[in-house]
Structure formats: structure tokens, C-alpha cells
Coordinates of C-alpha atoms in Angstrom, one line a residue:
X1 CA 24.7 -19.1 69.0
X2 CA 23.9 -21.7 71.6
X3 CA 20.2 -22.0 72.6
X4 CA 19.1 -18.7 71.0
X5 CA 16.2 -18.2 68.6
X6 CA 14.5 -20.6 66.2
X7 CA 16.8 -19.8 63.3
X8 CA 19.1 -17.2 61.9
X9 CA 18.7 -16.0 58.3
X10 CA 21.0 -13.5 56.7
X11 CA 22.2 -13.0 53.1
X12 CA 25.8 -13.6 54.0
X13 CA 27.3 -14.5 57.4
X14 CA 31.0 -14.1 58.0
X15 CA 32.8 -15.3 61.1
X16 CA 36.4 -14.1 61.2
X17 CA 39.0 -14.7 63.9
X18 CA 38.0 -16.6 67.1
X19 CA 40.8 -17.3 69.5
X20 CA 40.7 -19.2 72.8
X21 CA 43.5 -20.3 75.2
X22 CA 42.3 -22.9 77.7
X23 CA 38.9 -23.5 76.1
X24 CA 37.7 -24.9 72.8
X25 CA 37.2 -22.4 70.0
X26 CA 34.1 -22.4 67.8
X27 CA 33.3 -20.5 64.6
X28 CA 29.6 -21.5 64.9
X29 CA 28.1 -23.7 67.6
X30 CA 24.6 -24.8 67.2
X31 CA 23.0 -26.9 69.9
X32 CA 19.5 -28.1 69.3
X33 CA 18.3 -25.2 67.1
X34 CA 17.1 -24.7 63.6
X35 CA 19.9 -22.2 63.0
X36 CA 19.9 -21.8 59.3
X37 CA 17.3 -22.5 56.7
X38 CA 18.2 -21.1 53.3
X39 CA 15.0 -22.5 51.7
X40 CA 12.8 -20.1 53.8
X41 CA 11.5 -16.7 52.7
X42 CA 14.5 -15.2 54.5
X43 CA 17.5 -17.3 53.4
X44 CA 21.1 -17.6 54.5
X45 CA 22.9 -18.0 51.2
X46 CA 26.6 -18.0 52.3
X47 CA 28.4 -18.8 55.6
X48 CA 32.1 -18.0 55.7
X49 CA 34.2 -19.1 58.7
X50 CA 37.9 -18.5 59.0
X51 CA 40.8 -18.1 61.5
X52 CA 39.5 -20.2 64.4
X53 CA 42.3 -21.1 66.8
X54 CA 42.8 -22.6 70.3
X55 CA 45.3 -24.4 72.5
X56 CA 42.6 -27.1 72.8
X57 CA 40.0 -28.1 70.2
X58 CA 39.1 -25.8 67.3
X59 CA 35.9 -26.2 65.4
X60 CA 34.8 -24.4 62.3
X61 CA 31.1 -25.5 62.4
X62 CA 29.9 -27.5 65.4
X63 CA 26.4 -29.0 65.5
X64 CA 24.9 -31.0 68.4
X65 CA 21.5 -31.8 69.9
X66 CA 20.1 -30.4 73.1
X67 CA 18.2 -33.1 74.9
X68 CA 15.7 -34.4 72.4
X69 CA 16.1 -31.3 70.1
X70 CA 18.3 -31.9 67.1
X71 CA 20.3 -29.2 65.4
X72 CA 19.1 -28.5 61.8
X73 CA 21.3 -26.5 59.5
X74 CA 20.5 -25.9 55.8
X75 CA 23.1 -23.7 54.1
X76 CA 23.5 -22.8 50.4
X77 CA 27.3 -22.2 50.4
X78 CA 29.7 -22.9 53.2
X79 CA 33.4 -22.0 53.4
X80 CA 35.7 -23.0 56.4
X81 CA 39.4 -22.1 56.3
X82 CA 42.3 -21.7 58.7
X83 CA 41.3 -23.8 61.7
X84 CA 44.1 -24.5 64.2
X85 CA 44.0 -26.4 67.5
X86 CA 45.2 -29.5 69.4
X87 CA 42.5 -31.2 67.3
X88 CA 41.0 -29.3 64.3
X89 CA 37.7 -29.9 62.6
X90 CA 36.0 -28.2 59.7
X91 CA 32.5 -29.6 60.3
X92 CA 31.9 -31.5 63.6
X93 CA 28.4 -33.0 63.5
X94 CA 27.2 -35.3 66.3
X95 CA 24.2 -36.9 67.9
X96 CA 21.0 -36.5 65.8
X97 CA 22.1 -33.3 64.1
X98 CA 21.8 -32.6 60.4
X99 CA 24.1 -30.3 58.4
X100 CA 23.2 -29.8 54.7
X101 CA 25.2 -27.7 52.2
X102 CA 23.1 -27.5 49.0
X103 CA 25.5 -26.0 46.5
X104 CA 29.2 -25.5 47.4
X105 CA 31.3 -26.5 50.4
X106 CA 34.9 -25.6 50.9
X107 CA 37.0 -26.9 53.9
X108 CA 40.8 -26.5 54.0
X109 CA 43.8 -25.2 55.9
X110 CA 43.4 -27.3 59.0
X111 CA 46.3 -27.3 61.4
X112 CA 46.6 -29.6 64.5
X113 CA 48.9 -31.7 66.6
X114 CA 46.6 -34.7 66.6
X115 CA 43.4 -34.8 64.5
X116 CA 42.7 -32.9 61.4
X117 CA 39.2 -33.8 60.1
X118 CA 37.5 -32.0 57.3
X119 CA 34.1 -33.4 57.9
X120 CA 33.6 -35.3 61.2
X121 CA 30.2 -37.0 61.7
X122 CA 29.4 -39.3 64.6
X123 CA 26.6 -41.1 66.4
X124 CA 23.4 -40.7 64.3
X125 CA 24.2 -37.4 62.8
X126 CA 24.0 -36.7 59.0
X127 CA 26.1 -34.4 56.9
X128 CA 24.9 -33.8 53.3
X129 CA 27.2 -32.0 50.9
X130 CA 24.7 -32.1 48.1
X131 CA 26.6 -30.2 45.4
X132 CA 30.2 -29.3 44.8
X133 CA 32.7 -29.9 47.6
X134 CA 36.4 -29.1 48.0
X135 CA 37.9 -30.6 51.2
X136 CA 41.6 -30.7 52.0
X137 CA 42.5 -32.4 55.3
X138 CA 44.5 -35.2 56.7
X139 CA 41.2 -37.0 57.1
X140 CA 38.9 -35.5 54.6
X141 CA 35.8 -37.5 55.7
X142 CA 35.3 -39.3 59.1
X143 CA 32.1 -41.1 60.2
X144 CA 31.4 -43.6 63.1
X145 CA 28.5 -45.1 64.9
X146 CA 25.4 -44.8 62.7
X147 CA 26.4 -41.5 61.2
X148 CA 26.1 -40.8 57.5
X149 CA 28.1 -38.5 55.1
X150 CA 26.8 -37.8 51.5
X151 CA 29.0 -36.0 49.0
X152 CA 27.5 -34.7 45.8
X153 CA 24.2 -36.6 46.2
X154 CA 22.7 -34.3 43.6
X155 CA 25.3 -35.6 41.0
X156 CA 25.5 -32.1 39.7
X157 CA 28.6 -30.8 41.5
X158 CA 32.4 -31.0 41.2
X159 CA 34.2 -32.9 44.0
X160 CA 37.8 -32.2 44.9
X161 CA 39.0 -34.3 47.9
X162 CA 42.5 -34.4 49.3
X163 CA 43.2 -36.7 52.2
X164 CA 42.0 -40.1 53.6
X165 CA 38.5 -41.3 54.6
X166 CA 37.6 -43.3 57.7
X167 CA 34.4 -45.2 58.2
X168 CA 33.9 -47.0 61.5
X169 CA 31.1 -49.2 63.0
X170 CA 27.9 -49.0 60.8
X171 CA 28.6 -45.5 59.5
X172 CA 28.0 -44.7 55.9
X173 CA 30.2 -42.5 53.6
X174 CA 29.0 -42.1 50.0
X175 CA 30.7 -40.0 47.3
X176 CA 29.9 -39.2 43.7
X177 CA 32.7 -38.1 41.4
X178 CA 31.2 -37.9 37.9
X179 CA 32.9 -35.3 35.8
X180 CA 36.5 -34.7 34.5
X181 CA 37.1 -31.9 37.0
X182 CA 36.4 -34.1 40.0
X183 CA 39.2 -35.9 41.8
X184 CA 40.2 -37.6 45.1
X185 CA 43.8 -37.4 46.0
X186 CA 44.0 -40.3 48.5
X187 CA 46.9 -39.9 50.9
X188 CA 46.6 -43.0 53.2
X189 CA 44.6 -46.2 53.7
X190 CA 40.9 -45.4 53.4
X191 CA 37.4 -46.9 53.7
X192 CA 34.2 -45.8 52.0
X193 CA 30.7 -47.2 51.5
X194 CA 29.7 -46.4 48.0
X195 CA 31.8 -44.7 45.4
X196 CA 30.6 -43.6 42.0
X197 CA 33.6 -42.8 39.6
X198 CA 32.7 -41.9 36.0
X199 CA 33.2 -39.6 33.1
X200 CA 37.0 -39.3 33.6
X201 CA 36.8 -38.4 37.3
X202 CA 40.0 -39.4 39.0
X203 CA 40.8 -41.5 42.0
X204 CA 44.6 -40.8 42.5
X205 CA 46.2 -43.2 45.0
X206 CA 49.7 -41.9 44.1
X207 CA 49.5 -38.9 46.4
X208 CA 50.8 -40.7 49.5
X209 CA 54.5 -39.7 49.2
X210 CA 55.5 -43.0 47.5
X211 CA 54.0 -45.5 50.0
X212 CA 51.4 -48.0 49.0
X213 CA 47.8 -47.4 50.2
X214 CA 44.6 -49.4 50.1
X215 CA 41.0 -48.4 49.5
X216 CA 38.1 -50.5 50.7
X217 CA 34.7 -49.8 49.4
X218 CA 31.4 -51.7 49.6
X219 CA 30.4 -50.7 46.0
X220 CA 32.1 -49.1 43.0
X221 CA 30.0 -48.1 40.1
X222 CA 30.0 -45.5 37.3
X223 CA 31.7 -45.8 33.9
X224 CA 35.0 -44.5 32.4
X225 CA 36.4 -43.5 35.7
X226 CA 40.2 -43.2 36.1
X227 CA 42.4 -44.7 38.8
X228 CA 46.1 -43.8 39.3
X229 CA 48.0 -46.4 41.3
X230 CA 51.6 -46.8 42.3
X231 CA 53.5 -50.0 41.6
X232 CA 57.1 -51.0 42.2
X233 CA 57.5 -53.1 39.0
X234 CA 60.9 -54.4 40.1
X235 CA 59.4 -56.7 42.7
X236 CA 56.3 -58.7 43.3
X237 CA 55.8 -58.5 47.1
X238 CA 53.9 -55.7 48.7
X239 CA 54.6 -53.7 45.6
X240 CA 51.5 -51.7 44.7
X241 CA 48.4 -49.8 45.8
X242 CA 45.4 -52.0 46.2
X243 CA 41.6 -51.6 45.7
X244 CA 39.1 -53.9 47.5
X245 CA 35.5 -53.9 46.5
X246 CA 33.5 -55.9 49.1
X247 CA 30.3 -55.8 47.1
X248 CA 29.5 -55.1 43.5
X249 CA 31.6 -53.5 40.8
X250 CA 29.8 -52.2 37.7
X251 CA 31.0 -50.3 34.6
X252 CA 34.5 -50.0 33.1
X253 CA 37.3 -48.4 35.1
X254 CA 40.7 -47.6 33.8
X255 CA 44.0 -47.9 35.8
X256 CA 47.1 -45.9 35.0
X257 CA 50.1 -47.4 36.8
X258 CA 53.0 -45.3 38.0
X259 CA 56.2 -47.3 38.3
X260 CA 58.0 -45.9 41.4
X261 CA 61.0 -48.1 40.9
X262 CA 63.8 -45.6 40.1
X263 CA 65.5 -47.5 37.4
X264 CA 62.4 -48.4 35.4
X265 CA 62.8 -52.1 35.9
X266 CA 59.6 -54.1 35.2
X267 CA 60.9 -57.7 35.9
X268 CA 58.7 -58.3 38.9
X269 CA 55.5 -56.7 37.7
X270 CA 53.7 -59.7 36.2
X271 CA 51.2 -61.3 38.6
X272 CA 50.7 -58.2 40.8
X273 CA 47.1 -58.1 42.1
X274 CA 45.6 -54.6 41.9
X275 CA 41.9 -55.0 42.5
X276 CA 39.9 -57.6 44.4
X277 CA 36.1 -57.8 43.9
X278 CA 33.4 -59.9 45.5
X279 CA 30.7 -59.4 42.8
X280 CA 32.2 -58.5 39.5
X281 CA 29.8 -57.1 36.9
X282 CA 32.1 -54.7 35.1
X283 CA 35.7 -54.6 33.9
X284 CA 39.0 -53.1 35.0
X285 CA 41.4 -52.1 32.2
X286 CA 44.8 -50.5 32.1
X287 CA 45.9 -47.4 30.3
X288 CA 49.3 -47.1 28.6
X289 CA 51.7 -45.2 30.8
X290 CA 53.8 -42.5 29.5
X291 CA 57.4 -42.1 30.6
X292 CA 60.0 -39.6 29.3
X293 CA 61.3 -41.6 26.3
X294 CA 58.8 -44.5 25.8
X295 CA 55.4 -45.9 26.7
X296 CA 54.6 -48.8 29.1
X297 CA 51.8 -50.9 27.7
X298 CA 50.1 -52.7 30.7
X299 CA 47.8 -55.7 30.2
X300 CA 45.4 -56.8 32.9
X301 CA 43.6 -60.1 33.3
X302 CA 41.3 -61.6 36.0
X303 CA 41.4 -64.8 37.9
X304 CA 39.7 -66.4 40.9
X305 CA 40.6 -64.5 44.0
X306 CA 43.0 -65.8 46.6
X307 CA 41.8 -63.2 49.1
X308 CA 39.1 -64.3 51.7
X309 CA 35.7 -62.7 51.0
X310 CA 36.5 -61.9 47.4
X311 CA 35.8 -63.9 44.2
X312 CA 37.8 -62.1 41.5
X313 CA 41.3 -60.7 41.3
X314 CA 42.4 -58.3 38.6
X315 CA 46.1 -58.7 38.1
X316 CA 48.9 -57.3 35.9
X317 CA 49.5 -59.9 33.2
X318 CA 52.5 -58.2 31.5
X319 CA 54.3 -55.1 30.7
X320 CA 55.6 -54.1 27.2
X321 CA 57.9 -51.2 26.6
X322 CA 57.0 -49.3 23.4
X323 CA 59.8 -47.0 22.1
X324 CA 58.7 -43.6 20.9
X325 CA 60.8 -43.9 17.8
X326 CA 60.5 -45.6 15.4
X327 CA 56.8 -45.4 15.8
X328 CA 55.1 -48.6 16.6
X329 CA 51.9 -49.3 14.5
X330 CA 50.3 -50.6 17.7
X331 CA 51.0 -47.3 19.5
X332 CA 51.8 -44.7 16.8
X333 CA 52.6 -41.8 19.0
X334 CA 55.8 -40.5 20.6
X335 CA 55.8 -39.4 24.2
X336 CA 55.1 -35.8 25.0
X337 CA 58.7 -35.0 25.7
X338 CA 60.0 -36.6 22.5
X339 CA 57.3 -35.0 20.5
X340 CA 58.1 -31.5 21.8
X341 CA 61.9 -31.9 21.4
X342 CA 61.6 -33.1 17.9
X343 CA 59.0 -30.6 16.8
X344 CA 60.8 -27.7 18.3
X345 CA 64.0 -28.6 16.4
X346 CA 62.1 -29.1 13.2
X347 CA 60.5 -25.7 13.5
X348 CA 63.9 -24.1 14.3
X349 CA 65.4 -25.7 11.1
X350 CA 62.4 -24.7 9.0
X351 CA 62.6 -21.0 10.2
X352 CA 66.3 -20.9 9.3
X353 CA 66.1 -22.4 5.9
X354 CA 63.1 -20.4 4.7
X355 CA 64.2 -18.8 1.4
X356 CA 63.8 -15.1 0.8
X357 CA 63.3 -13.8 -2.7
X358 CA 64.5 -10.4 -4.1
X359 CA 61.0 -9.3 -5.0
X360 CA 59.8 -10.0 -1.5
X361 CA 62.7 -8.2 0.1
X362 CA 62.9 -5.0 -1.9
X363 CA 60.0 -4.9 -4.4
X364 CA 60.7 -4.1 -8.1
X365 CA 64.0 -2.3 -8.3
X366 CA 63.4 -1.5 -11.9
X367 CA 61.1 1.3 -11.0
X368 CA 63.5 4.1 -11.8
X369 CA 64.5 7.0 -9.5
X370 CA 67.3 9.5 -9.8
X371 CA 68.6 8.8 -6.3
X372 CA 71.2 6.3 -5.3
X373 CA 70.8 5.6 -1.5
X374 CA 67.8 3.9 0.0
X375 CA 66.2 2.7 3.2
X376 CA 63.5 0.1 3.3
X377 CA 61.3 -1.6 5.9
X378 CA 59.1 -4.6 5.6
X379 CA 56.9 -6.9 7.7
X380 CA 56.3 -10.6 6.9
X381 CA 53.9 -12.9 8.7
X382 CA 52.9 -16.5 8.2
X383 CA 52.0 -19.9 9.5
X384 CA 53.6 -23.2 8.6
X385 CA 52.8 -26.6 10.1
X386 CA 53.6 -30.3 10.3
X387 CA 51.9 -33.3 11.9
X388 CA 51.0 -32.2 15.4
X389 CA 52.8 -28.8 15.4
X390 CA 52.7 -25.4 13.9
X391 CA 54.3 -22.0 14.0
X392 CA 52.9 -18.5 13.6
X393 CA 55.4 -15.8 13.2
X394 CA 55.9 -12.1 12.3
X395 CA 59.2 -10.8 11.0
X396 CA 60.3 -7.2 11.0
X397 CA 63.1 -6.1 8.8
X398 CA 65.0 -2.8 8.2
X399 CA 67.5 -2.4 5.4
X400 CA 69.8 0.2 3.9
X401 CA 71.6 0.1 0.6
X402 CA 73.4 2.3 -1.9
X403 CA 74.0 2.1 -5.7
X404 CA 77.8 1.5 -5.8
X405 CA 78.1 1.1 -9.6
X406 CA 76.0 2.3 -12.5
X407 CA 76.6 2.4 -16.2
X408 CA 74.8 1.6 -19.4
X409 CA 75.0 -2.1 -18.8
X410 CA 74.7 -2.5 -15.0
X411 CA 73.2 -1.1 -11.8
X412 CA 74.7 -2.6 -8.6
X413 CA 73.2 -2.3 -5.1
X414 CA 75.0 -3.2 -1.9
X415 CA 73.3 -3.1 1.4
X416 CA 72.7 -4.5 4.9
X417 CA 69.5 -5.6 6.5
X418 CA 68.5 -6.4 10.1
X419 CA 65.6 -8.7 11.0
X420 CA 63.7 -9.8 14.1
X421 CA 61.4 -12.7 13.9
X422 CA 58.8 -13.2 16.7
X423 CA 57.2 -16.7 16.5
X424 CA 54.8 -18.8 18.6
X425 CA 54.9 -22.6 18.3
X426 CA 51.9 -24.9 19.0
X427 CA 52.2 -28.6 19.9
X428 CA 49.8 -31.4 20.6
X429 CA 50.1 -30.7 24.4
X430 CA 51.5 -27.3 24.8
X431 CA 53.2 -24.3 23.2
X432 CA 56.5 -22.5 22.8
X433 CA 58.3 -19.5 21.4
X434 CA 60.8 -19.1 18.6
X435 CA 62.5 -15.7 18.4
X436 CA 65.3 -15.1 15.9
X437 CA 67.6 -12.2 15.0
X438 CA 69.7 -11.9 11.8
X439 CA 71.9 -9.6 9.9
X440 CA 72.3 -9.9 6.2
X441 CA 74.6 -8.4 3.6
X442 CA 73.6 -8.3 0.0
X443 CA 74.8 -7.4 -3.5
X444 CA 72.3 -7.0 -6.3
X445 CA 73.1 -6.5 -10.0
X446 CA 70.5 -5.4 -12.4
X447 CA 71.5 -5.7 -16.1
X448 CA 70.0 -3.6 -18.8
X449 CA 68.7 -6.6 -20.7
X450 CA 66.6 -7.8 -17.8
X451 CA 69.0 -10.1 -16.1
X452 CA 69.6 -9.8 -12.4
X453 CA 71.8 -11.6 -9.8
X454 CA 71.1 -11.2 -6.1
X455 CA 73.6 -12.6 -3.5
X456 CA 72.9 -12.5 0.2
X457 CA 75.0 -13.6 3.2
X458 CA 73.2 -13.9 6.4
X459 CA 74.2 -14.6 10.1
X460 CA 71.3 -15.9 12.2
X461 CA 70.7 -16.5 15.9
X462 CA 67.5 -18.0 17.3
X463 CA 66.1 -18.8 20.8
X464 CA 63.5 -21.6 21.1
X465 CA 61.6 -22.9 24.1
X466 CA 58.6 -25.1 24.9
X467 CA 56.2 -25.8 27.7
X468 CA 54.1 -29.0 27.3
X469 CA 52.0 -31.2 29.6
X470 CA 52.1 -35.0 29.4
X471 CA 49.2 -37.3 29.5
X472 CA 49.0 -37.0 33.3
X473 CA 49.2 -33.2 33.3
X474 CA 52.9 -33.0 34.3
X475 CA 54.6 -29.8 33.1
X476 CA 57.7 -30.3 30.9
X477 CA 59.9 -27.4 29.7
X478 CA 63.0 -26.9 27.6
X479 CA 65.0 -24.1 26.0
X480 CA 67.9 -23.8 23.6
X481 CA 69.5 -21.5 21.0
X482 CA 70.9 -22.1 17.5
X483 CA 73.3 -20.0 15.5
X484 CA 73.7 -20.3 11.8
X485 CA 74.9 -18.8 8.5
X486 CA 73.7 -19.0 5.0
X487 CA 74.7 -17.8 1.5
X488 CA 72.0 -17.4 -1.2
X489 CA 72.3 -16.6 -4.9
X490 CA 69.2 -15.8 -7.0
X491 CA 69.4 -15.4 -10.8
X492 CA 66.5 -14.3 -13.1
X493 CA 65.6 -12.5 -16.2
X494 CA 62.6 -10.4 -17.0
X495 CA 61.5 -10.9 -20.6
X496 CA 58.7 -8.8 -22.1
X497 CA 56.1 -10.6 -24.3
X498 CA 54.5 -7.3 -25.3
X499 CA 54.1 -3.8 -23.9
X500 CA 52.6 -4.9 -20.7
X501 CA 53.1 -8.6 -20.2
X502 CA 56.4 -10.3 -19.2
X503 CA 57.7 -13.4 -17.6
X504 CA 60.6 -13.7 -15.2
X505 CA 62.1 -17.1 -14.9
X506 CA 64.3 -17.5 -11.8
X507 CA 66.6 -19.9 -10.1
X508 CA 68.0 -19.7 -6.6
X509 CA 70.4 -21.8 -4.5
X510 CA 70.8 -21.3 -0.7
X511 CA 73.6 -23.0 1.2
X512 CA 73.6 -23.0 5.0
X513 CA 75.0 -24.4 8.2
X514 CA 73.1 -24.3 11.5
X515 CA 74.8 -25.0 14.8
X516 CA 73.1 -27.6 17.1
X517 CA 72.3 -27.2 20.8
X518 CA 72.8 -29.1 24.1
X519 CA 70.3 -28.7 26.8
X520 CA 68.4 -30.6 29.5
X521 CA 64.6 -30.6 29.8
X522 CA 62.8 -30.0 33.2
X523 CA 62.1 -33.8 33.4
X524 CA 65.7 -34.8 33.1
X525 CA 66.2 -35.5 29.4
X526 CA 69.6 -34.5 28.1
X527 CA 69.2 -33.4 24.5
X528 CA 72.0 -33.2 21.9
X529 CA 71.1 -31.7 18.6
X530 CA 73.3 -32.3 15.5
X531 CA 74.6 -29.5 13.3
X532 CA 72.6 -29.6 10.1
X533 CA 73.5 -28.4 6.6
X534 CA 71.1 -27.2 4.0
X535 CA 71.2 -27.0 0.2
X536 CA 67.9 -25.6 -0.9
X537 CA 67.2 -25.2 -4.6
X538 CA 64.4 -23.2 -6.2
X539 CA 63.3 -22.7 -9.8
X540 CA 60.2 -20.6 -10.6
X541 CA 58.7 -17.9 -12.6
X542 CA 56.8 -14.6 -12.1
X543 CA 54.1 -13.8 -14.6
X544 CA 54.0 -10.0 -14.6
X545 CA 51.7 -7.3 -15.9
X546 CA 53.1 -3.8 -16.0
X547 CA 50.0 -1.5 -15.8
X548 CA 52.4 1.4 -16.5
X549 CA 55.9 2.4 -15.6
X550 CA 55.1 2.6 -11.9
X551 CA 52.7 -0.2 -11.2
X552 CA 53.2 -4.0 -11.6
X553 CA 51.1 -7.0 -10.5
X554 CA 52.3 -10.6 -10.8
X555 CA 51.5 -14.2 -10.2
X556 CA 54.3 -16.5 -9.0
X557 CA 55.0 -20.2 -9.0
X558 CA 58.0 -22.0 -7.6
X559 CA 59.3 -25.5 -7.3
X560 CA 61.7 -26.1 -4.3
X561 CA 63.8 -29.1 -3.3
X562 CA 66.0 -29.6 -0.2
X563 CA 69.1 -31.5 -1.3
X564 CA 70.6 -31.8 2.2
X565 CA 68.4 -31.4 5.2
X566 CA 69.8 -34.3 7.3
X567 CA 69.7 -33.6 11.0
X568 CA 68.9 -35.4 14.2
X569 CA 68.7 -35.3 17.9
X570 CA 69.8 -37.7 20.7
X571 CA 67.8 -37.9 23.9
X572 CA 69.1 -39.5 27.1
X573 CA 67.3 -39.8 30.5
X574 CA 70.2 -41.3 32.5
X575 CA 69.7 -45.0 31.6
X576 CA 68.0 -45.0 28.2
X577 CA 68.7 -43.1 25.0
X578 CA 66.8 -42.4 21.9
X579 CA 67.9 -41.2 18.5
X580 CA 65.7 -39.3 16.0
X581 CA 67.0 -38.7 12.5
X582 CA 65.2 -36.4 10.1
X583 CA 65.8 -36.6 6.4
X584 CA 64.0 -33.5 5.1
X585 CA 64.9 -34.1 1.4
X586 CA 61.5 -32.6 0.6
X587 CA 60.1 -31.3 -2.7
X588 CA 57.3 -28.8 -2.6
X589 CA 55.5 -26.2 -4.7
X590 CA 54.7 -22.6 -3.7
X591 CA 52.4 -20.2 -5.5
X592 CA 51.1 -16.7 -4.8
X593 CA 50.5 -13.2 -6.1
X594 CA 51.8 -9.7 -5.5
X595 CA 52.2 -6.2 -6.6
X596 CA 54.9 -3.4 -6.6
X597 CA 54.2 0.2 -7.3
X598 CA 55.7 3.7 -6.9
X599 CA 53.6 5.7 -4.5
X600 CA 55.7 8.9 -4.9
X601 CA 58.7 10.2 -6.6
X602 CA 61.2 8.4 -4.3
X603 CA 59.2 5.7 -2.5
X604 CA 57.9 2.3 -3.4
X605 CA 55.3 0.0 -1.9
X606 CA 55.2 -3.8 -2.5
X607 CA 53.3 -6.8 -1.1
X608 CA 52.6 -10.4 -1.8
X609 CA 50.9 -13.5 -0.4
X610 CA 51.8 -17.1 -1.0
X611 CA 51.3 -20.7 0.3
X612 CA 52.7 -24.1 -0.5
X613 CA 51.6 -27.7 -1.2
X614 CA 53.5 -30.9 -0.7
X615 CA 56.4 -31.5 1.7
X616 CA 56.4 -32.6 5.3
X617 CA 56.2 -29.0 6.4
X618 CA 53.4 -26.9 4.9
X619 CA 53.3 -23.2 4.4
X620 CA 49.7 -22.6 5.2
X621 CA 49.9 -18.9 4.3
X622 CA 52.4 -16.1 4.2
X623 CA 52.0 -12.4 3.6
X624 CA 54.7 -9.9 3.0
X625 CA 54.6 -6.1 2.7
X626 CA 57.3 -3.4 2.5
X627 CA 58.2 0.1 1.6
X628 CA 61.4 1.5 0.0
X629 CA 62.6 5.1 0.2
X630 CA 65.4 6.6 -1.9
X631 CA 67.2 9.8 -1.2

């Protein structure tokens, strides 16, 4: 496209696969022409350039002047990918040329032996990426001479930069990162003219493979921008990333420090200078830093600068380690890892100890049939929650029983039930699953004067996992399984007040043992759970109304208390350990309503709903429905 026409305007232009051997390769080469003008009546909206390769130089988009004629290029959306050469360039803009991308620019996948420049602008050329920009290159932005690069000058776009920037001579590079989706992953020492960093946009200086980098800018403004910086807190010499602001700093900017010292030592951190400013009109503050088992609380202060040309130094005044447990009033939150480990264990314990009442399992067995054997199915769903976590689950159960003894005083059922529980856990910073299987054996005696005794022995196995993301977005996973047993005895008596109304006081005691677990999380925490016991007591009453011999509705109220419930977990990350002990000696109240009815000669339908109040773990709601067939 060299020296042809006044401009080219197409809806979408795609250049795919240009190869050269002993010559330079160009996706588009514009020399001295008005090649694109998307603002005209005929507009070029999108230009896509890919797969440009050469043994010499490879250019995605090359703009140059021809004598006194400058190259003007005004594109709405530009994408340049897969450029490979001895030197590779996404945009190469020189002389008096102007390249403007109004809405969205993407430049990535540059391969070269020597130079890899995303945007290369020199002499008096100007490159304007007015809106969103995504650039991934060893040198994301390069300008020399009197060239100028503007990134997101509209302040309406999202900027994603990966790489360093280089500004030489009197060149200008300005960038605006002003929303939470914008970031600059700085990979080496860099220079910039003006940088606006605000609204949780991120400058991450920790993407340089553990080395310490510096950024020099003439001006830093914006407010509530984030900076991630590496520090080796075990020493105080050449031990951190560094920001130099040669002109004015305005607004508040927040630093998160990443301690790259392997053993977590912070003895040499105090006094480390992180930011030097010539004209300070704002503040630099430090965020608390999350580790696996505790928080680092960093305190910054400022002093007269000891660096020539600068007046103010922001330095690290001190580091305080705040354990996740017991919770510190000044920082009342555990780390993400500790929170997830503790909450997942508590949910596993709660799922195991949840009591099951006879009426919920099989409905009203007093509805008479002439058959002895029976099959029943039921589905139970619910949600329970604690501080910062919750579980939604659905349980499916299938049972079979037989009347093994019947006389004028007693009717005895014996049976077996299989259950599968499918649960989803939610945490402050992630989610997980809790899937459980159980088999239960039961013996139920119904006495002719309304007394009953229901005894259940259950074997239980559960698998739990979690996936959470810490305050820096790092993914943490863990998985474990628990096996337990329980023995429950429920006694009650239905006493009629008149032909229809009756009350049924009840008492239930459930004893259980749950095996702990040993596992290691993805971020290296070894977790050792204890083996908890449970002694759960319940007293309550059903207030029942028999509409006829086949249909019953009832209200229920129950008081429950956990007499045991001591369990804990130990977390170790190699050099530190943490113990969390839970004492769930809770007392809580449950209430609900239900019905049981015969829908045919040999089949029953029953359902109820309930919720709880009080206790550290709340049953927000629970529904239960089943059917029972005899034959």
C-alpha cells in the first residue's frame, strides 16, 4: 500500500500471513498517504493483522512520511498478533506520521531475537491509542526524539499493559489507567512522562521474575490507584522496587508489598525507601498484605529525601505480623486460606450432626394399611449459614423396611436407608462442594397407647473441597474427606386432646464420631483436622390436627443443644503453625409446619418446612418431602 491512492476505506480489513526471507516483512506499510479515515462517509472500522514473519525485521503496521507528505491513519479498532523477525514491531511509527486508534487496540505475540516493541514511535511521529488498549511485549511502549504516545486519552477505555516502557530524548509517553479492570504488569526498569492511576487500577511491579525494578515518571496523579511492589524484608540494601516521581504527585495511592524473602523474615524492612517525589501534593499509603496464615500490617511515613532532585521520601516505618486467630480487634479477619479451611470443616461437621426426625423420614406411620413391607423415597433441601459462609444442599434418600413384629401392644419396623447429599458451599472469596453418602439401619416401635421409639445407626462418608481467591486474586484450593458414624434414639408419645387435636412431645439424643482429615492446600498449608465427637440433644413437640383418619397437619417446635462439639484444626506452612479450636456447645430453636396423608390405599405423602434461630450456625430454611409405599 505504498504510494497508492488517497485513502482506503473498508468495513473490515484483514491481513493474514506475510512471509519474507532476506527482506523486511510488513502487514501494512503506509508511506505518506491518508490510508485510513474511519470518520469519513466510507469508514474502515476494523483492521486485523496477523502472522507477519521474516528473517530480518517484521512490522505489523508501518507508518512513515514520503518527503514532506506525512502518513495519516485513523482506525476504529486495530488488532496485531503473531509478528516474528530479527526485530519485531506491532506499530512502527516514524517521522511526521500519525496513527490513531479510536476505540480498541490489541498488540501481542511478538517474537524476536533482539527487539520486541509493541508500539514504537520515533522522530516527531505521534501514536494515539485513544480508547482501550491491550499490549503484551518485552517493550510495550517505546518513544524517542520528539515523538509522542498517548494511551487512553479519552479516559473511557480499559488499559492492559504487559512489559516495560522506554522514553528517550524529549519524547512523551502518557497513559491513563482509571478503572479496576486496567493494569500495567511492569517487567523491567521503565520511564514514562505522565501516569494517571485511579479507581483501583493496578501498577504491578512484581511481574519481573523476582528482581527489583524502578519506574521513573514526571507526574503521577489520580486517586485510589494500587501499586504492587516487591520487597526483601530480610535486608535493607537494594531490597525493593522503587518509584521516582520527578515532578508532582497528587491523590492517594496505595502500595501492597510482596515480601520475596523465602522465610518471611521482616527484620530489615524498616527504613526502606519505596517512593521518592519532587513535589508531593498527595499521600502514599500501605495496604495490609495477606500471607497464608497471617497478615502483614505495613506502616509508611515520609521524610526529607536523600536522593538528588527529590524532596520527599516515602519509607517503610515498620511491619507488624497480625495472626489470623485469635482475631485481632485492629484487623478482625482471618486470611483467605484460614477462613476457607475453618469454614469448610465447620460445614462438614454441621452436615454430619444434622438430626433427622422420624416424621421427616417416614411420615406418620400410624396411618394404617394391611401390608407389612414398604419402600419409601424422600428429598430434602435446605440452606444453613454462619459468619461469612453458607451451604445449600439437596439430599436424596431411598429406604426399605418391613414389619417384623406386630401384636395388640406393639408394631415394630426394621429397615435400611441409603442417602446421597449434594451440597454447594459459599465463602467470602470463593466456593466449594460437599458431597456425602450414608447408609442407615433403623428400628421403630409403635405402641398402641401412642408411644414410639425410633433408633437409627448411620455410617457416613463425605467429600469436601474449596476454591477461593485471596486479596490479590491468587487461587487457593483444598480437598479432603471425612468418615463418621452416629447412633440416634428418638422417643415420643402422641396424646389426643379431643377427636382431632393432639400433642406429641418428643425427646431425641444423637451420639456421633467423625474422623478428621489430613491434606495440603495448593498454597502449601498442611492441614490436620481433629476427630470430633457429638452429643446432640433435642426436646420438642408436634401440635397435630387429624382432619380424618388419613390426613394430618402439624406445627412443630424443638429446642436443641450440642453437649460435645469440640473440634479443631492445625495449619502449618513450613515455618509457622496456627491452631483453631471450635467449641460448638450451641443451643438453638427450630420451628416449622408439615403434613402427612394417605393418597391411596397403600401409599403415603408427607412434607414439612422448618428453620432455626439462635446458634452460631443458622438453618435459614429447610424443606422435606417424601412418599411411602407398602405392599
